[in-house]
C-alpha atoms as a printed R data frame, in Angstrom:
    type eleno elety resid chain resno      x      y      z
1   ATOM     1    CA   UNK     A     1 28.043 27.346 54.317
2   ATOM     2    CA   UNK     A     2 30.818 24.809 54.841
3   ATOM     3    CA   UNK     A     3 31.114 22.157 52.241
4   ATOM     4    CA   UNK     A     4 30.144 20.021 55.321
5   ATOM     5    CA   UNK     A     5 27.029 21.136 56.195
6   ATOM     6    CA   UNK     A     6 26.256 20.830 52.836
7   ATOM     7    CA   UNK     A     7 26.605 17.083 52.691
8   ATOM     8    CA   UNK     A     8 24.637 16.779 55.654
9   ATOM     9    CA   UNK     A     9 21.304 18.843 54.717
10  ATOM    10    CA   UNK     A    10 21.603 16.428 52.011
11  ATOM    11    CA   UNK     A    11 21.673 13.113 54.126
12  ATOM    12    CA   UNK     A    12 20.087 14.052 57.466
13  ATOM    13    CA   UNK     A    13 17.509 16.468 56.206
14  ATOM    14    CA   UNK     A    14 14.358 14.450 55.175
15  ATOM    15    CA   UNK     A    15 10.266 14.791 55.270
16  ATOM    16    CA   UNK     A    16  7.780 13.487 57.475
17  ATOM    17    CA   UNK     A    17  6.568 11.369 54.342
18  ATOM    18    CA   UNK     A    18 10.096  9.453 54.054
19  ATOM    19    CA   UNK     A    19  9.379  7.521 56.852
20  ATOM    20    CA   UNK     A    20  5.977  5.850 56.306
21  ATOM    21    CA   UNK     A    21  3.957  4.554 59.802
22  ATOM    22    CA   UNK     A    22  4.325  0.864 58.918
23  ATOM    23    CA   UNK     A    23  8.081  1.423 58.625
24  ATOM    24    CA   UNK     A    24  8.492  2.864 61.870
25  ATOM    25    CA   UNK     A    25  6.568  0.333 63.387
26  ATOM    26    CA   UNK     A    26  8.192 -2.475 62.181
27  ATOM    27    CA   UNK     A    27 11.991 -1.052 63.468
28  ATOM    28    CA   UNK     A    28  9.858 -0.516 66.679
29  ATOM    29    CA   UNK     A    29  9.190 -3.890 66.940
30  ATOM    30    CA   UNK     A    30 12.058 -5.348 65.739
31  ATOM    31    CA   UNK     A    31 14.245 -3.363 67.844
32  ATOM    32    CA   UNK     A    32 12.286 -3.531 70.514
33  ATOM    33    CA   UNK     A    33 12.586  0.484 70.885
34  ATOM    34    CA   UNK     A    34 10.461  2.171 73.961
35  ATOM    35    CA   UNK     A    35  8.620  5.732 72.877
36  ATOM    36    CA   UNK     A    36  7.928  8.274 75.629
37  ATOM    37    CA   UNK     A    37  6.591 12.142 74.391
38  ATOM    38    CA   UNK     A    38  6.383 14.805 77.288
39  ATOM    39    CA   UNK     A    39  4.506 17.832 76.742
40  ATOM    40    CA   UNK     A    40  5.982 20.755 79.335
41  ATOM    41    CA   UNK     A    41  3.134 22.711 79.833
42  ATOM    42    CA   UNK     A    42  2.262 26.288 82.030
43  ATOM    43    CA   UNK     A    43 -1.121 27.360 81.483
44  ATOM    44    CA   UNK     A    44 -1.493 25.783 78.214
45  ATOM    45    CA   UNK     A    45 -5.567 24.652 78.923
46  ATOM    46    CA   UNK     A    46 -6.369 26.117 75.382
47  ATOM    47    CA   UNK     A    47 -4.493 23.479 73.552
48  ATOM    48    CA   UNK     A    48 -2.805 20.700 75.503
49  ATOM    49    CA   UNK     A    49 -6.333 18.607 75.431
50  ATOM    50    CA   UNK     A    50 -6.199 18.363 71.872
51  ATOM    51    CA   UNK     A    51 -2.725 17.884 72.027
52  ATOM    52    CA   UNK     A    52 -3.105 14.721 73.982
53  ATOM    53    CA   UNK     A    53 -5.898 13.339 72.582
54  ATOM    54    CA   UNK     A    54 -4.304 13.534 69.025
55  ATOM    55    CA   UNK     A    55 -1.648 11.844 70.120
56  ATOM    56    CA   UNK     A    56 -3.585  9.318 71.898
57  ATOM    57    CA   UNK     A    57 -6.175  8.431 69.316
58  ATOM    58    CA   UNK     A    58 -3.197  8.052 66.177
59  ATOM    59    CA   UNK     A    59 -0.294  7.183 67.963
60  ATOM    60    CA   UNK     A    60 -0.994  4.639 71.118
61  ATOM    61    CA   UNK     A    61 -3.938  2.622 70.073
62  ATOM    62    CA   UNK     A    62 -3.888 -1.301 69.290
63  ATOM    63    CA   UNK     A    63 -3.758 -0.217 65.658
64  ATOM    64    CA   UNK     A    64 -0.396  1.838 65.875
65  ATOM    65    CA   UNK     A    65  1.280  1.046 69.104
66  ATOM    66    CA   UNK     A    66  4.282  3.837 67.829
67  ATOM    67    CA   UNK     A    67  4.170  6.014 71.858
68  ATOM    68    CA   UNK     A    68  4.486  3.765 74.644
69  ATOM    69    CA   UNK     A    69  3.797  6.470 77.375
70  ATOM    70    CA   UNK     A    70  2.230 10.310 77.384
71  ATOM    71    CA   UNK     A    71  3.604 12.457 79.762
72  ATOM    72    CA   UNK     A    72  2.105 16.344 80.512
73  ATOM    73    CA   UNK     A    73  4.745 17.737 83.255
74  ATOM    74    CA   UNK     A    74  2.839 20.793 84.696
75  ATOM    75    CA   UNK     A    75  5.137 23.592 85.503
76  ATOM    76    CA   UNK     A    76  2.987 25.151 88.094
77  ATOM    77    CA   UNK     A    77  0.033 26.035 85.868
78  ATOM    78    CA   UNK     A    78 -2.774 27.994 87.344
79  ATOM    79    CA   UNK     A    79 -5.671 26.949 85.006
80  ATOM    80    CA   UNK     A    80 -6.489 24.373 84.204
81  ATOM    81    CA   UNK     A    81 -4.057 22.542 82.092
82  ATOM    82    CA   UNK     A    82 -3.431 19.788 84.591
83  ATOM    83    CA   UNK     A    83 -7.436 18.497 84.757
84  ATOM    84    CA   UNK     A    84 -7.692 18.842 80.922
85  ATOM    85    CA   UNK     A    85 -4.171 16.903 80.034
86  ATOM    86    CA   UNK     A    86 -5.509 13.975 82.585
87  ATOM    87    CA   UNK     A    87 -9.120 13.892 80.832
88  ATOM    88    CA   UNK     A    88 -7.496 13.794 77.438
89  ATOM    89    CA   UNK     A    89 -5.250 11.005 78.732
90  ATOM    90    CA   UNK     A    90 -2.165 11.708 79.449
91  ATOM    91    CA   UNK     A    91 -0.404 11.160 82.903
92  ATOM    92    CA   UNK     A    92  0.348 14.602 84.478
93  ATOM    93    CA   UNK     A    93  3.301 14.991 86.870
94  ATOM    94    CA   UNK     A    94  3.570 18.001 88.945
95  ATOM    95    CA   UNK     A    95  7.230 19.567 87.973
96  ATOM    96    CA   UNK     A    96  7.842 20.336 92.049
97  ATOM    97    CA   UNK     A    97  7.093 16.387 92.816
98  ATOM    98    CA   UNK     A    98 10.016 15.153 91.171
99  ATOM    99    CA   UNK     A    99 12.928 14.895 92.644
100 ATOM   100    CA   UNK     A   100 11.918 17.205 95.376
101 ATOM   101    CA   UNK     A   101 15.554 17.553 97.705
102 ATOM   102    CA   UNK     A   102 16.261 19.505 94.800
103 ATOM   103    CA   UNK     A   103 14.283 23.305 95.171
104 ATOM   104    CA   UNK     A   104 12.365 23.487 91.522
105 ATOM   105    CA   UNK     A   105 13.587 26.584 89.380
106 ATOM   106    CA   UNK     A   106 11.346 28.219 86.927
107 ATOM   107    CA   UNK     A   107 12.423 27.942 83.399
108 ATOM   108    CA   UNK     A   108 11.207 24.866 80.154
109 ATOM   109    CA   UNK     A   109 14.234 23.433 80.478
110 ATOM   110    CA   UNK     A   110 14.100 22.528 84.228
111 ATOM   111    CA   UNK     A   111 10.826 20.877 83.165
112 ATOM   112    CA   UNK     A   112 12.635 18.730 80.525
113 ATOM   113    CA   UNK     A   113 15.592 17.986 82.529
114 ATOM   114    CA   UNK     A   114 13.019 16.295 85.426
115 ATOM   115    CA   UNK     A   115 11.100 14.516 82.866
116 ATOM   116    CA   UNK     A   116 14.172 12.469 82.277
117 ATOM   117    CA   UNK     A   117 13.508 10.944 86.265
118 ATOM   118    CA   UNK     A   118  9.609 10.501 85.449
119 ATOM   119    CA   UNK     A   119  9.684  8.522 81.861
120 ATOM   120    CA   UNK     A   120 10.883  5.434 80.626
121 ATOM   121    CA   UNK     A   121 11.441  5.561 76.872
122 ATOM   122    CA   UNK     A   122 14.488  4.639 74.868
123 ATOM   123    CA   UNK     A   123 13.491  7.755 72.978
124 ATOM   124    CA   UNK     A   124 12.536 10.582 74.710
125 ATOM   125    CA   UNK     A   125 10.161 13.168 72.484
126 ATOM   126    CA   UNK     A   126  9.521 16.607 73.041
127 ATOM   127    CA   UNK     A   127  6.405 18.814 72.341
128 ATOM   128    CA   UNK     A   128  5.404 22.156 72.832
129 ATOM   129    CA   UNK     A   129  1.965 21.957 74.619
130 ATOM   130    CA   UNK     A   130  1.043 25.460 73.004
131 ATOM   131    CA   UNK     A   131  0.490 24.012 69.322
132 ATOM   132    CA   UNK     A   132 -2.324 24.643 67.130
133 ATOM   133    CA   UNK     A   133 -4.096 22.218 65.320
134 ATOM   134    CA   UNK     A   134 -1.904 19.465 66.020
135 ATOM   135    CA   UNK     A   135 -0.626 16.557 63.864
136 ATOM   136    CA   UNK     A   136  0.750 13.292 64.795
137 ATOM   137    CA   UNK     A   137  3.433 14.182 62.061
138 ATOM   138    CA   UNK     A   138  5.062 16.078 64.615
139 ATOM   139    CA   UNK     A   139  5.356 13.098 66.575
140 ATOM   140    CA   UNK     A   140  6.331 10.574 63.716
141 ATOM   141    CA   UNK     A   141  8.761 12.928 61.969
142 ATOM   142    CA   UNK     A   142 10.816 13.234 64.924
143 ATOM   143    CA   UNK     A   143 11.203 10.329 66.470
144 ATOM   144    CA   UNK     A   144 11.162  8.094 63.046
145 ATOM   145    CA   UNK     A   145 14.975  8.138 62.561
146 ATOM   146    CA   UNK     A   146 15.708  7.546 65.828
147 ATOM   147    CA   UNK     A   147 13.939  4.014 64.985
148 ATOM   148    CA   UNK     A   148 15.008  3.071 61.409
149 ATOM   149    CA   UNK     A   149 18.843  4.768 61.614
150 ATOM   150    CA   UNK     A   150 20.977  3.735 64.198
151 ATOM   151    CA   UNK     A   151 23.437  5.884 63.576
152 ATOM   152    CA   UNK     A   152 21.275  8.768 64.382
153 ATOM   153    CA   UNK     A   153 21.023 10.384 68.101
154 ATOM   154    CA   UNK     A   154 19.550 13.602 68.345
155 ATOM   155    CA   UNK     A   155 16.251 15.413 65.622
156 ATOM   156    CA   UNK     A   156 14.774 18.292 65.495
157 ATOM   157    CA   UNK     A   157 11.132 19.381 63.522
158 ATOM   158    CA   UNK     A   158 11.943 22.053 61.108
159 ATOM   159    CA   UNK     A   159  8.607 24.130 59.645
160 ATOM   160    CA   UNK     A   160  7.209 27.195 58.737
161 ATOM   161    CA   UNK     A   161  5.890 29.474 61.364
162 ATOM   162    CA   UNK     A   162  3.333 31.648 59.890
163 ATOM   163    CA   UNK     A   163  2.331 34.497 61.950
164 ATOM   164    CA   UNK     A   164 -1.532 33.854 62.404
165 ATOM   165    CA   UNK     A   165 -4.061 37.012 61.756
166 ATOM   166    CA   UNK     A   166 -3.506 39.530 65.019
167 ATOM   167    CA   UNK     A   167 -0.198 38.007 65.955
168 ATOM   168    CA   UNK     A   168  2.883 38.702 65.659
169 ATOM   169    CA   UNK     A   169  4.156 41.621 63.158
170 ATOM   170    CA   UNK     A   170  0.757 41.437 62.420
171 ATOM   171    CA   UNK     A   171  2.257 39.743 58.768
172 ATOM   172    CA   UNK     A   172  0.290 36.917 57.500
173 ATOM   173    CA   UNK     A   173  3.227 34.392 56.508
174 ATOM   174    CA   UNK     A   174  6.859 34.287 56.588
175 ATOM   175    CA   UNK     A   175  8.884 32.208 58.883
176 ATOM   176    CA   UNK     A   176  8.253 33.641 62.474
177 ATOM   177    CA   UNK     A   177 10.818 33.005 64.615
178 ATOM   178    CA   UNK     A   178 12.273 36.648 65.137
179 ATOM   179    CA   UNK     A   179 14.337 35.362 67.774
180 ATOM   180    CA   UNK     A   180 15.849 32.507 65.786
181 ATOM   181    CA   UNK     A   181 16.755 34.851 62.750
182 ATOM   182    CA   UNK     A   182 18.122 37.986 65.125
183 ATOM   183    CA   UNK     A   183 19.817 36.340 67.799
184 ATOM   184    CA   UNK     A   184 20.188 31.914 67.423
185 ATOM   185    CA   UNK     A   185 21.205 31.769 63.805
186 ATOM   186    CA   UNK     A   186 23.651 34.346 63.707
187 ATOM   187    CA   UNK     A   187 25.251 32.825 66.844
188 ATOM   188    CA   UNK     A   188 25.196 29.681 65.402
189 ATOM   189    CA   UNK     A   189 26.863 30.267 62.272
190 ATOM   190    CA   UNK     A   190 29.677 32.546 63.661
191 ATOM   191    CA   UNK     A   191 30.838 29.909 66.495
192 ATOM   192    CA   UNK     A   192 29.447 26.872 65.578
193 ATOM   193    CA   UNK     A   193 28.694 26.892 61.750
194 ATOM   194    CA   UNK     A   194 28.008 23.002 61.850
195 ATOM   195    CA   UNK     A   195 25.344 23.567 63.302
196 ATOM   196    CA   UNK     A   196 23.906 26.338 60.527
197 ATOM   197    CA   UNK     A   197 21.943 23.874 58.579
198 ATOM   198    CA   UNK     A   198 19.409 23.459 61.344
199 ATOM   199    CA   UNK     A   199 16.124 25.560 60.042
200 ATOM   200    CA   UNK     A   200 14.915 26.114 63.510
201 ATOM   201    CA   UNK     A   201 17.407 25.472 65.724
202 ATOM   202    CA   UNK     A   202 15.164 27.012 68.666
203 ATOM   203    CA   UNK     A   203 12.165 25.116 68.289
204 ATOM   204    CA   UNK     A   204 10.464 22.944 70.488
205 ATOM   205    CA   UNK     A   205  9.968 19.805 69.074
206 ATOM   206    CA   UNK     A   206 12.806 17.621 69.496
207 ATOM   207    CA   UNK     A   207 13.394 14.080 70.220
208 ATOM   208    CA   UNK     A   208 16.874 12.099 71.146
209 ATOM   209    CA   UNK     A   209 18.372  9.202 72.950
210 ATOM   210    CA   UNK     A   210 18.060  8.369 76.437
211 ATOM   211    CA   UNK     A   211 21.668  7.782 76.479
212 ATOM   212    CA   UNK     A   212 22.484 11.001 75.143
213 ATOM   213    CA   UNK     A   213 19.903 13.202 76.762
214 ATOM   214    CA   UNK     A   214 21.478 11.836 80.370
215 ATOM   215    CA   UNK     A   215 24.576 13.059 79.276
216 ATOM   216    CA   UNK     A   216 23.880 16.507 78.901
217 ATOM   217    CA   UNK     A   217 23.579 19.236 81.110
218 ATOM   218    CA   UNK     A   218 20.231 21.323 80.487
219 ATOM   219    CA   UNK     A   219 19.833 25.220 81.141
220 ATOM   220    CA   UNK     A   220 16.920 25.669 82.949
221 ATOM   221    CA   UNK     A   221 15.246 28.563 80.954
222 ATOM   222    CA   UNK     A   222 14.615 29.580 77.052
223 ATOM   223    CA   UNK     A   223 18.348 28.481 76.007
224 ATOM   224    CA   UNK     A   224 17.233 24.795 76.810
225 ATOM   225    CA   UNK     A   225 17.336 24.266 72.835
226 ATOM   226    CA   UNK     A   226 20.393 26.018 72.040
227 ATOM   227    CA   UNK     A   227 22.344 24.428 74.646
228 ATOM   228    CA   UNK     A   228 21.419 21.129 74.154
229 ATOM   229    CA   UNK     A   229 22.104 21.416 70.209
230 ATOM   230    CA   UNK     A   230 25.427 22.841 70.951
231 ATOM   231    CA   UNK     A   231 26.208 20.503 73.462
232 ATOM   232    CA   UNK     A   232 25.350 17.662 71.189
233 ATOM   233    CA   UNK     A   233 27.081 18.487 68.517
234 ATOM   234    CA   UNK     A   234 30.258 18.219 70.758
235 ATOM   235    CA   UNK     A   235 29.408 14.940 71.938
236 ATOM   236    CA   UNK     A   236 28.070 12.525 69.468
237 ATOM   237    CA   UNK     A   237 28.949 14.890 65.887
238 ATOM   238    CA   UNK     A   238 26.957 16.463 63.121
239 ATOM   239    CA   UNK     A   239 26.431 12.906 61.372
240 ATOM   240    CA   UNK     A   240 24.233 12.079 64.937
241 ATOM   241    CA   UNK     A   241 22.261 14.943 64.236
242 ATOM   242    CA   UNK     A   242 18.944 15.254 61.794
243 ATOM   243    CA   UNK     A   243 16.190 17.598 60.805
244 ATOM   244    CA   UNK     A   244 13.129 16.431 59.678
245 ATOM   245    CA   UNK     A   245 10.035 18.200 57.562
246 ATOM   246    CA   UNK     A   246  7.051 18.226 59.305
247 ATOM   247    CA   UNK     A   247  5.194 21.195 57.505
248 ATOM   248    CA   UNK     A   248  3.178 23.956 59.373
249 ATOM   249    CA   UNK     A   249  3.672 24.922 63.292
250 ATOM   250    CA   UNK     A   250  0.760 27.175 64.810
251 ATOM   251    CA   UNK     A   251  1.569 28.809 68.316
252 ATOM   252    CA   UNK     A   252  1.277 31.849 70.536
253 ATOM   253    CA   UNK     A   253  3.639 34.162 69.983
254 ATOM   254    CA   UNK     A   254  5.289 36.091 72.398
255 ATOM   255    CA   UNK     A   255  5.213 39.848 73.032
256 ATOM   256    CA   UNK     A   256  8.389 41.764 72.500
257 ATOM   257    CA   UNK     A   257  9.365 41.491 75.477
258 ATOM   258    CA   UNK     A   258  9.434 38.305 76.443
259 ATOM   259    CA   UNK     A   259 11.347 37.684 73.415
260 ATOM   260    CA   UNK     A   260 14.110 40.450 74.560
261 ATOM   261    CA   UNK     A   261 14.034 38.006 77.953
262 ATOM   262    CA   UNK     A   262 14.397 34.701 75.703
263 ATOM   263    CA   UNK     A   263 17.033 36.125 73.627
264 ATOM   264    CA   UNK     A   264 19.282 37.190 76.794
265 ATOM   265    CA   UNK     A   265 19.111 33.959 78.328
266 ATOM   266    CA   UNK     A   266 20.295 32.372 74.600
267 ATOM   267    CA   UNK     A   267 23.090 34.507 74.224
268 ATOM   268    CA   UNK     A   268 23.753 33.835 78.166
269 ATOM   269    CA   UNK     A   269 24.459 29.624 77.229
270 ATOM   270    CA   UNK     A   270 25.969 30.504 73.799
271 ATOM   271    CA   UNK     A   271 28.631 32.792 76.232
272 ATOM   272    CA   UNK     A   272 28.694 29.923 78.328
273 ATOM   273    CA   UNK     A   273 29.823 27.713 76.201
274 ATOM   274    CA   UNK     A   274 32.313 29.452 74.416
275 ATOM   275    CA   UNK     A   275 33.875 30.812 77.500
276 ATOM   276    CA   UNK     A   276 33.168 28.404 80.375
277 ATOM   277    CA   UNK     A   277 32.931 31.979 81.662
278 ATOM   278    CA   UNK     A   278 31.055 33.905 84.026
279 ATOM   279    CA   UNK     A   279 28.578 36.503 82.529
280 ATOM   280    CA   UNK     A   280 29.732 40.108 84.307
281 ATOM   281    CA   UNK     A   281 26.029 40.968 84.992
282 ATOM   282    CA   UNK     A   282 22.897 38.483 84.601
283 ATOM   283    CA   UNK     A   283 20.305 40.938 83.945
284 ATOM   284    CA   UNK     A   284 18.387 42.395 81.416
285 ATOM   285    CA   UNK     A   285 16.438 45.608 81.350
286 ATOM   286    CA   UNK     A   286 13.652 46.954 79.364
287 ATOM   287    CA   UNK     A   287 11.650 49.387 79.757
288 ATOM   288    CA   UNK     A   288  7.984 49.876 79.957
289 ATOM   289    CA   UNK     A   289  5.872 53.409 79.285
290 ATOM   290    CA   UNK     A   290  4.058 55.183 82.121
291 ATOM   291    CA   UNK     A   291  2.895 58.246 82.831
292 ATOM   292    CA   UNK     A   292  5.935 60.060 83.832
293 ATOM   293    CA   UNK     A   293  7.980 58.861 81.096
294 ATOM   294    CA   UNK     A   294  9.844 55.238 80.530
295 ATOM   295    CA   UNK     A   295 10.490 53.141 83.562
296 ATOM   296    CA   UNK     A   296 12.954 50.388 83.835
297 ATOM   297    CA   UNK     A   297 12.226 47.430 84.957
298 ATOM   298    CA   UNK     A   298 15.602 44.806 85.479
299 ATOM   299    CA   UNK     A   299 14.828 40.946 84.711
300 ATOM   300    CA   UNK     A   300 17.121 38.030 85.534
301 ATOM   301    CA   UNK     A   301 18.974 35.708 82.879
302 ATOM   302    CA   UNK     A   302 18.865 32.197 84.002
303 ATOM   303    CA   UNK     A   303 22.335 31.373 84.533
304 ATOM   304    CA   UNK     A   304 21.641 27.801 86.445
305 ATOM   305    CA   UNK     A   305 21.893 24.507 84.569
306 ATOM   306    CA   UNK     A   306 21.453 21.368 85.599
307 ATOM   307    CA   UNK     A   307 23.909 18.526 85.364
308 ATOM   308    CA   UNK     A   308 23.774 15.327 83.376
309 ATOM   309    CA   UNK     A   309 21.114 13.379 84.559
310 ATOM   310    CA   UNK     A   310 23.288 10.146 84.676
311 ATOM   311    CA   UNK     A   311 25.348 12.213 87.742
312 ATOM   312    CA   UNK     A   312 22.092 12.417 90.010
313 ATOM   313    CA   UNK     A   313 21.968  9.492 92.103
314 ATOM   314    CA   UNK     A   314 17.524  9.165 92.501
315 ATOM   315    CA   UNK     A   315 17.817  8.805 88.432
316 ATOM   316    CA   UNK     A   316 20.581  6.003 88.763
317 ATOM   317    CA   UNK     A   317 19.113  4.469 91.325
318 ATOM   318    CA   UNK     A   318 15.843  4.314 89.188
319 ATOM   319    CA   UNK     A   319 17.776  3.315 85.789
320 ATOM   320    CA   UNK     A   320 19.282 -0.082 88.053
321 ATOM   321    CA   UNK     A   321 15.913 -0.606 89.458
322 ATOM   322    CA   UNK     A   322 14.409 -0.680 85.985
């Protein structure tokens, strides 16, 4: 590890319990800093109520004003994750309703890229809307040095990922992540090892500046978090960056092979942005077992990103507005 990186896991690494509620409120307010969490959600009805409600009851009452708005962008769901987000409280926004001249693509990160049009916040927060028994700490832990340090742009949640009982490798702790460990962190520490003190570089809980989330393009599918890490880093520097503690993240997991499809479209943006390239063939096959024998069947990569927000002229319009 570069003496570097070393210095930084030792001043931008912290815990959740660093920061204590009453300090973050108090930069809030004396700052005047505006808090906006999105949850991008596709047929999450199992657990974005809970979600939302947690969030709601110990982060935007009178008591602890810390979120300032709650936003659930639906990605097309076909349950109902929409009606069970809007009971819980948050405000849902349909994904194809904003900024509709531009043709939606499927993909998280062309949900996160939109919710920069739809939200307000100085800080912008992501959550996964698939998380199990939920914590506010995931809230608090990222966005707390974005209030107290102003020096800091860009944090991401680091945790364990235990696999639960059924999932998984069918292993009952360890990190999780298989992903991360085969395909992110080797990446990152061959091309960019500044970046190889992040514990989970791929997760999804994330929160940043407005004014550096508008400057960054966004791929549209899984490589969302590897892009935007990368692309960081090259803007603002490791010293913007920060990790923080927040314990214990329960999820679905993924089969196999939607993790051979996420892990494609990764290595896709890391090739992107080493190269500025053009990938010789997009596609990824795998291979399922019938009863003839093992048939192919040929997936895309996503190979569209979207451009800085601050070049699309609805979401400059809106910022002069505002």
């Amino acid at each position: 590890m570069l003496e570097e990186v070393e210095r930084w896991l030792g001043r931008r690494s912290w815990s959740v319990a660093d920061r204590p509620i009453d300090r973050l409120l108090a930069a809030k307010r004396e700052h005047g800093t505006t808090v906006s969490v999105v949850l991008p959600a596709l047929n999450e009805e199992a657990t974005v109520g809970e979600i939302v409600a947690v969030i709601r009851r110990d982060l935007m009452s009178e008591a602890v004003p810390l979120v300032d708005e709650l936003v659930v962008l639906d990605s097309g769901s076909t349950d109902r994750t929409a009606e069970v987000a809007a009971r819980a409280g948050a405000r849902v926004v349909a994904r194809d309703d904003v900024l509709p001249r531009i043709p939606a693509l499927p993909g998280k990160g062309e949900v996160l890229w939109r919710s920069l049009l739809v939200t307000g916040g100085d800080v912008v927060c992501f959550v996964d809307a698939d998380l199990q028994e939920f914590d506010a700490d995931f809230v608090t832990g990222i966005v707390g040095p974005l209030l107290t340090d102003p020096d800091v742009e860009f944090v991401k949640a680091m945790y364990d990922r235990p696999f639960a009982a059924g999932q998984g490798d069918g292993q009952g702790g360890g990190q999780g992540g298989r992903v991360t460990e085969l395909v992110a962190r080797p990446l990152l520490n061959l091309h960019w090892p500044q970046l190889a003190g992040f514990v989970q570089p791929l997760g999804g809980e994330y929160a940043a500046r407005r004014t550096l989330l508008e400057r960054l393009p966004f791929p549209v599918g899984y490589g969302v978090e590897l892009g935007l890490l990368v692309d960081a880093l090259h803007l603002v520097g490791l010293d913007a960056l920060a990790q923080v503690d927040v314990g214990v993240r329960l999820h679905r997991h993924q089969d196999d092979r939607a993790l051979g499809r996420m892990a494609a479209a990764i290595y896709r943006t890391a090739q992107l942005r080493l190269s500025r390239g053009h990938l010789v063939r997009p596609r990824l096959t795998q291979f399922d077992r019938t009863e003839t024998g093992f048939a192919p069947r040929t997936h895309p990569v996503d190979t569209e990103e979207r451009p800085p927000m601050r070049e699309v002229a609805e979401y400059l319009h809106k910022r002069r507005v505002a």
